[in-house]
């Protein structure tokens, strides 16, 4: 269940009073510790004891070493199966915290309080938890729903512009795969700021939640949410491995451009639609330099994508603005052509 919090956090306090938790553990990074935790603690009404668990910010922290440290801390603090983990942060915190809670003592309850646009509209929703393995994104994880998700849009005021833009990519994706009107509304935003984005958050949340409700464990239609992520995740992983991490939304935007062209090459969309979509995405997102990444390196990661089966690279590709197909198998030739298309954009 997803709830938009009022300024007093009354819905969160009602939830805490209704449940019989033994203790509360609040997972934050240094950014949410400074900017968001004081707001939470200033409004949270509970007689329960709580502990603050802090990790460094960044995708590079989403690994088994960090998870092990958190498991050890929970053990040392004698957290039992009635303890509650509150994940206060962006996608890394909700992915990591959810994974740690879902696996500690075979599962303890957790809630998500997303603080970034990306986590509000996408990462915290849907019950996917996970960590990265080597430089493979989200390779280890579980499907485990949080007890609740509480969204407080005013946390967006703490974000730098790049983080806001990163989350906006997932909102654009929701429109492209499922709702043409949502896409058109978003692409009419000329200046990316909180005032322009907030009115559209509930629609994006609703699209994500509807898809998840139909297919929790990603057997079919939920795969459409991976549009832009197959190539985007590969590039994000290579950048992370190179020691030059990029924001998730920037990689997804790059992936959506390449995969939109791939959809055109696969004759799923018209050249006109592909041009309109790509030009819209270019309006919001800077070019990512992938000239150092050989096709072979990207393809190696694509072959290990979680959606693959029967030694085939499966894509989720748009079949029009507002519709998407999944388990679409593409030739390596067309994948390479889509990567070359993106590389050439910098000189276009």
Coordinates of C-alpha atoms in Angstrom, one line a residue:
X1 CA 0.0 0.0 0.0
X2 CA 1.3 3.4 -1.0
X3 CA 0.4 6.5 1.1
X4 CA 1.1 10.2 0.4
X5 CA 2.1 11.6 3.8
X6 CA 0.6 14.8 5.2
X7 CA 3.0 17.3 6.9
X8 CA 2.4 15.7 10.3
X9 CA 3.1 12.1 9.1
X10 CA -0.1 11.1 10.7
X11 CA -0.6 8.1 8.5
X12 CA 2.9 6.8 9.5
X13 CA 2.2 7.3 13.2
X14 CA -1.1 5.5 12.9
X15 CA 0.7 2.6 11.2
X16 CA 3.3 2.4 14.0
X17 CA 0.6 2.5 16.7
X18 CA -1.4 -0.3 15.1
X19 CA 1.5 -2.7 14.8
X20 CA 3.4 -4.5 17.6
X21 CA 7.0 -3.9 16.6
X22 CA 9.8 -4.6 19.1
X23 CA 12.2 -2.0 17.9
X24 CA 12.8 0.3 14.9
X25 CA 16.0 0.5 12.8
X26 CA 16.2 3.5 10.4
X27 CA 18.5 3.0 7.4
X28 CA 19.9 6.2 5.9
X29 CA 22.9 7.4 3.9
X30 CA 24.8 10.6 4.8
X31 CA 22.6 12.7 2.7
X32 CA 19.3 11.5 4.0
X33 CA 20.7 11.6 7.5
X34 CA 21.4 15.3 7.2
X35 CA 18.4 16.4 5.2
X36 CA 15.5 13.9 5.7
X37 CA 16.0 12.2 9.1
X38 CA 15.4 15.3 11.1
X39 CA 12.0 15.7 9.4
X40 CA 11.1 12.1 10.1
X41 CA 12.2 12.1 13.7
X42 CA 10.5 15.4 14.3
X43 CA 7.2 14.0 13.2
X44 CA 7.5 10.3 14.2
X45 CA 5.5 9.5 17.4
X46 CA 6.4 6.2 19.0
X47 CA 7.5 4.9 22.3
X48 CA 9.7 2.3 20.7
X49 CA 13.4 2.5 20.9
X50 CA 15.1 3.1 17.5
X51 CA 18.6 2.9 16.1
X52 CA 20.1 4.8 13.1
X53 CA 22.0 2.7 10.6
X54 CA 24.0 4.8 8.2
X55 CA 25.9 3.8 5.0
X56 CA 27.8 5.9 2.5
X57 CA 25.8 7.2 -0.4
X58 CA 26.2 5.8 -3.9
X59 CA 25.5 2.7 -6.1
X60 CA 28.9 1.4 -5.3
X61 CA 27.7 0.7 -1.7
X62 CA 25.0 -1.7 -2.9
X63 CA 26.9 -4.9 -2.4
X64 CA 27.3 -8.0 -0.3
X65 CA 29.9 -6.4 1.9
X66 CA 27.5 -3.6 3.0
X67 CA 24.7 -6.1 3.4
X68 CA 26.9 -8.2 5.6
X69 CA 27.8 -5.2 7.8
X70 CA 24.1 -4.4 8.3
X71 CA 23.3 -8.0 9.1
X72 CA 26.0 -8.0 11.7
X73 CA 24.8 -4.8 13.3
X74 CA 21.3 -6.1 13.5
X75 CA 22.6 -9.2 15.1
X76 CA 24.7 -7.3 17.6
X77 CA 21.7 -5.1 18.5
X78 CA 19.6 -8.3 19.0
X79 CA 17.0 -7.4 16.4
X80 CA 14.3 -10.0 16.5
X81 CA 11.7 -10.9 13.9
X82 CA 9.3 -8.2 15.2
X83 CA 11.8 -5.4 14.6
X84 CA 11.0 -2.9 11.8
X85 CA 13.4 -1.5 9.3
X86 CA 12.6 1.9 7.9
X87 CA 14.4 2.6 4.6
X88 CA 14.7 6.4 4.4
X89 CA 16.4 7.2 1.1
X90 CA 16.7 6.7 -2.6
X91 CA 16.8 3.6 -4.7
X92 CA 20.0 2.3 -3.2
X93 CA 18.6 2.5 0.3
X94 CA 15.3 0.9 -0.5
X95 CA 16.9 -1.8 -2.6
X96 CA 19.6 -2.5 0.0
X97 CA 17.4 -2.1 3.1
X98 CA 14.7 -4.2 1.6
X99 CA 17.2 -7.0 0.8
X100 CA 18.8 -6.9 4.2
X101 CA 15.4 -7.0 6.0
X102 CA 14.0 -9.7 3.6
X103 CA 16.9 -12.0 4.3
X104 CA 17.7 -11.3 8.0
X105 CA 16.3 -14.2 10.1
X106 CA 14.4 -15.2 6.9
X107 CA 12.6 -11.9 6.9
X108 CA 11.7 -9.1 9.1
X109 CA 9.2 -6.3 8.3
X110 CA 10.3 -3.1 6.6
X111 CA 8.7 0.0 5.1
X112 CA 10.0 2.4 2.5
X113 CA 10.0 6.2 2.8
X114 CA 11.5 7.2 -0.5
X115 CA 13.3 10.6 -0.6
X116 CA 14.2 10.9 -4.3
X117 CA 12.0 11.2 -7.4
X118 CA 13.4 7.9 -8.8
X119 CA 12.6 6.0 -5.6
X120 CA 9.1 7.6 -5.2
X121 CA 8.0 6.8 -8.7
X122 CA 9.8 3.5 -9.3
X123 CA 12.5 2.0 -7.1
X124 CA 10.6 1.7 -3.8
X125 CA 7.5 0.3 -5.5
X126 CA 6.9 -3.2 -6.5
X127 CA 8.7 -5.4 -3.9
X128 CA 12.0 -5.8 -5.7
X129 CA 15.0 -5.9 -3.3
X130 CA 18.6 -6.4 -4.3
X131 CA 22.3 -5.8 -4.4
X132 CA 24.8 -5.7 -7.2
X133 CA 27.2 -8.6 -7.8
X134 CA 30.6 -7.6 -9.1
X135 CA 29.6 -5.0 -11.7
X136 CA 26.3 -6.7 -12.6
X137 CA 23.2 -4.6 -11.5
X138 CA 20.7 -6.1 -9.0
X139 CA 22.0 -9.7 -9.6
X140 CA 21.1 -10.9 -6.1
X141 CA 17.8 -10.1 -4.5
X142 CA 14.3 -11.1 -3.6
X143 CA 10.7 -10.3 -4.4
X144 CA 9.4 -9.1 -1.1
X145 CA 6.8 -6.4 -0.5
X146 CA 7.4 -3.8 2.1
X147 CA 4.7 -3.5 4.8
X148 CA 3.9 0.0 3.5
X149 CA 5.4 2.8 1.3
X150 CA 5.0 6.3 2.6
X151 CA 5.7 9.1 0.1
X152 CA 6.4 12.7 1.2
X153 CA 6.9 14.8 -1.9
X154 CA 8.5 17.7 0.0
X155 CA 11.6 15.6 0.4
X156 CA 12.2 16.4 -3.3
X157 CA 13.2 19.9 -2.1
X158 CA 16.4 18.4 -0.7
X159 CA 17.5 17.1 -4.2
X160 CA 20.1 18.5 -6.5
X161 CA 18.8 19.0 -10.1
X162 CA 20.7 16.0 -11.4
X163 CA 18.8 13.7 -9.0
X164 CA 15.5 15.2 -10.0
X165 CA 16.3 14.7 -13.7
X166 CA 17.4 11.1 -13.0
X167 CA 14.0 10.2 -11.5
X168 CA 12.2 11.9 -14.3
X169 CA 13.6 9.3 -16.7
X170 CA 11.5 6.6 -15.0
X171 CA 8.4 8.8 -15.2
X172 CA 9.0 9.2 -19.0
X173 CA 9.4 5.5 -19.3
X174 CA 6.1 4.9 -17.6
X175 CA 4.4 7.0 -20.2
X176 CA 6.2 5.4 -23.1
X177 CA 5.3 1.8 -22.1
X178 CA 1.8 2.3 -20.8
X179 CA 0.2 5.8 -21.0
X180 CA 0.5 8.1 -24.1
X181 CA -1.4 10.9 -22.3
X182 CA 1.1 10.7 -19.4
X183 CA 4.0 10.9 -21.8
X184 CA 2.5 13.9 -23.6
X185 CA 1.9 15.7 -20.3
X186 CA 5.5 15.1 -19.1
X187 CA 7.0 16.2 -22.4
X188 CA 5.2 19.5 -22.2
X189 CA 7.3 20.4 -19.1
X190 CA 9.9 22.8 -20.4
X191 CA 11.7 23.4 -17.1
X192 CA 12.4 20.4 -14.9
X193 CA 11.6 21.6 -11.4
X194 CA 9.5 20.4 -8.4
X195 CA 6.5 22.5 -9.2
X196 CA 6.3 21.0 -12.7
X197 CA 6.9 17.4 -11.7
X198 CA 4.9 16.9 -8.5
X199 CA 1.5 17.0 -10.2
X200 CA 2.5 13.9 -12.3
X201 CA 3.9 11.8 -9.5
X202 CA 0.7 10.0 -8.5
X203 CA 0.1 9.0 -12.2
X204 CA 3.5 7.4 -12.4
X205 CA 3.1 5.6 -9.1
X206 CA -0.3 4.3 -10.3
X207 CA 1.2 3.0 -13.6
X208 CA 4.0 1.2 -11.8
X209 CA 1.6 -0.2 -9.1
X210 CA -0.9 -1.5 -11.7
X211 CA 1.8 -3.4 -13.6
X212 CA 3.1 -4.9 -10.4
X213 CA -0.3 -5.9 -9.3
X214 CA -0.8 -7.9 -12.5
X215 CA 2.6 -9.6 -12.4
X216 CA 4.5 -9.4 -9.1
X217 CA 7.2 -11.9 -9.9
X218 CA 7.9 -10.6 -13.4
X219 CA 6.7 -13.5 -15.4
X220 CA 5.2 -11.4 -18.2
X221 CA 3.9 -7.9 -18.3
X222 CA 6.1 -6.5 -15.5
X223 CA 9.0 -7.0 -17.9
X224 CA 7.8 -4.0 -19.8
X225 CA 9.1 -1.8 -16.9
X226 CA 12.6 -2.8 -18.1
X227 CA 12.3 -0.7 -21.3
X228 CA 15.6 1.3 -21.5
X229 CA 17.1 -0.8 -18.8
X230 CA 18.6 -3.7 -20.8
X231 CA 21.2 -1.5 -22.5
X232 CA 21.0 1.2 -19.8
X233 CA 22.0 -1.2 -17.0
X234 CA 24.9 -2.5 -19.1
X235 CA 26.3 1.0 -19.6
X236 CA 25.6 1.8 -15.9
X237 CA 27.5 -1.3 -14.9
X238 CA 30.5 -0.5 -17.2
X239 CA 30.7 3.1 -15.9
X240 CA 30.6 1.7 -12.3
X241 CA 33.3 -0.8 -13.1
X242 CA 35.4 2.0 -14.7
X243 CA 35.1 4.0 -11.5
X244 CA 33.1 6.7 -13.1
X245 CA 29.5 6.0 -12.0
X246 CA 26.5 7.7 -13.6
X247 CA 23.1 8.3 -12.2
X248 CA 20.6 5.5 -12.9
X249 CA 18.2 7.8 -14.7
X250 CA 20.9 9.1 -17.0
X251 CA 21.8 5.5 -18.0
X252 CA 18.1 4.6 -18.4
X253 CA 17.6 7.7 -20.6
X254 CA 20.6 6.6 -22.8
X255 CA 19.1 3.1 -22.8
X256 CA 15.7 4.4 -23.9
X257 CA 17.2 6.3 -26.8
X258 CA 19.2 3.3 -28.0
X259 CA 16.3 0.9 -27.5
X260 CA 13.8 3.2 -29.2
X261 CA 16.1 3.1 -32.3
X262 CA 16.3 -0.7 -31.8
X263 CA 12.5 -0.8 -31.8
X264 CA 12.5 1.0 -35.1
X265 CA 15.1 -1.4 -36.6
X266 CA 12.9 -4.3 -35.4
X267 CA 10.0 -2.6 -37.2
X268 CA 8.0 -2.2 -34.0
X269 CA 7.6 1.5 -34.3
X270 CA 7.7 4.0 -37.2
X271 CA 10.7 6.2 -38.0
X272 CA 8.5 9.2 -37.2
X273 CA 7.6 8.0 -33.7
X274 CA 11.2 7.0 -33.0
X275 CA 12.4 10.5 -34.0
X276 CA 9.8 12.2 -31.8
X277 CA 10.7 10.1 -28.8
X278 CA 14.5 10.4 -29.2
X279 CA 14.3 14.2 -29.7
X280 CA 12.2 14.5 -26.5
X281 CA 14.7 12.5 -24.5
X282 CA 17.6 14.5 -25.9
X283 CA 15.8 17.7 -24.7
X284 CA 16.2 16.6 -21.1
X285 CA 19.3 14.4 -20.9
X286 CA 23.0 15.0 -21.7
X287 CA 24.8 12.6 -24.0
X288 CA 26.7 9.8 -22.2
X289 CA 30.1 9.1 -23.8
X290 CA 30.2 5.4 -24.4
X291 CA 33.0 5.6 -27.0
X292 CA 35.3 3.6 -24.6
X293 CA 32.9 0.7 -24.4
X294 CA 33.2 -1.8 -27.1
X295 CA 30.1 -3.6 -28.4
X296 CA 31.5 -6.9 -27.1
X297 CA 31.7 -5.5 -23.5
X298 CA 28.1 -4.4 -23.6
X299 CA 26.9 -7.6 -25.2
X300 CA 28.7 -9.6 -22.5
X301 CA 26.6 -7.9 -19.9
X302 CA 23.4 -8.2 -22.0
X303 CA 24.0 -12.0 -22.2
X304 CA 23.8 -12.1 -18.4
X305 CA 20.6 -10.0 -18.2
X306 CA 18.1 -11.5 -15.8
X307 CA 15.3 -11.5 -18.4
X308 CA 17.1 -13.8 -20.8
X309 CA 16.1 -17.4 -21.5
X310 CA 17.1 -20.2 -23.9
X311 CA 20.4 -18.4 -24.7
X312 CA 18.5 -15.4 -26.2
X313 CA 18.8 -11.7 -25.3
X314 CA 15.3 -10.6 -24.4
X315 CA 14.3 -7.0 -24.7
X316 CA 11.3 -5.0 -23.7
X317 CA 10.7 -2.6 -26.6
X318 CA 8.0 0.0 -27.2
X319 CA 5.5 -0.8 -30.0
X320 CA 4.1 2.7 -30.0
X321 CA 3.9 5.6 -27.6
X322 CA 2.1 4.1 -24.7
X323 CA 2.6 0.4 -25.5
X324 CA 5.3 -2.1 -25.1
X325 CA 6.2 -5.7 -25.9
X326 CA 8.4 -8.0 -23.8
X327 CA 10.6 -11.0 -24.5
X328 CA 11.4 -9.6 -27.9
X329 CA 14.6 -11.2 -29.2
X330 CA 16.9 -9.0 -31.2
X331 CA 19.8 -9.8 -33.4
X332 CA 23.3 -8.8 -32.3
X333 CA 23.6 -6.9 -35.6
X334 CA 20.6 -4.6 -34.7
X335 CA 21.8 -4.2 -31.1
X336 CA 25.2 -3.0 -32.5
X337 CA 23.5 -0.7 -34.9
X338 CA 21.5 0.9 -32.1
X339 CA 24.7 1.5 -30.1
X340 CA 26.4 3.0 -33.1
X341 CA 23.3 5.2 -33.6
X342 CA 23.7 6.5 -30.1
X343 CA 27.5 7.1 -30.4
X344 CA 26.9 9.2 -33.5
X345 CA 24.4 11.5 -31.8
X346 CA 27.2 13.5 -30.2
X347 CA 28.3 14.7 -33.6
X348 CA 24.8 15.1 -35.0

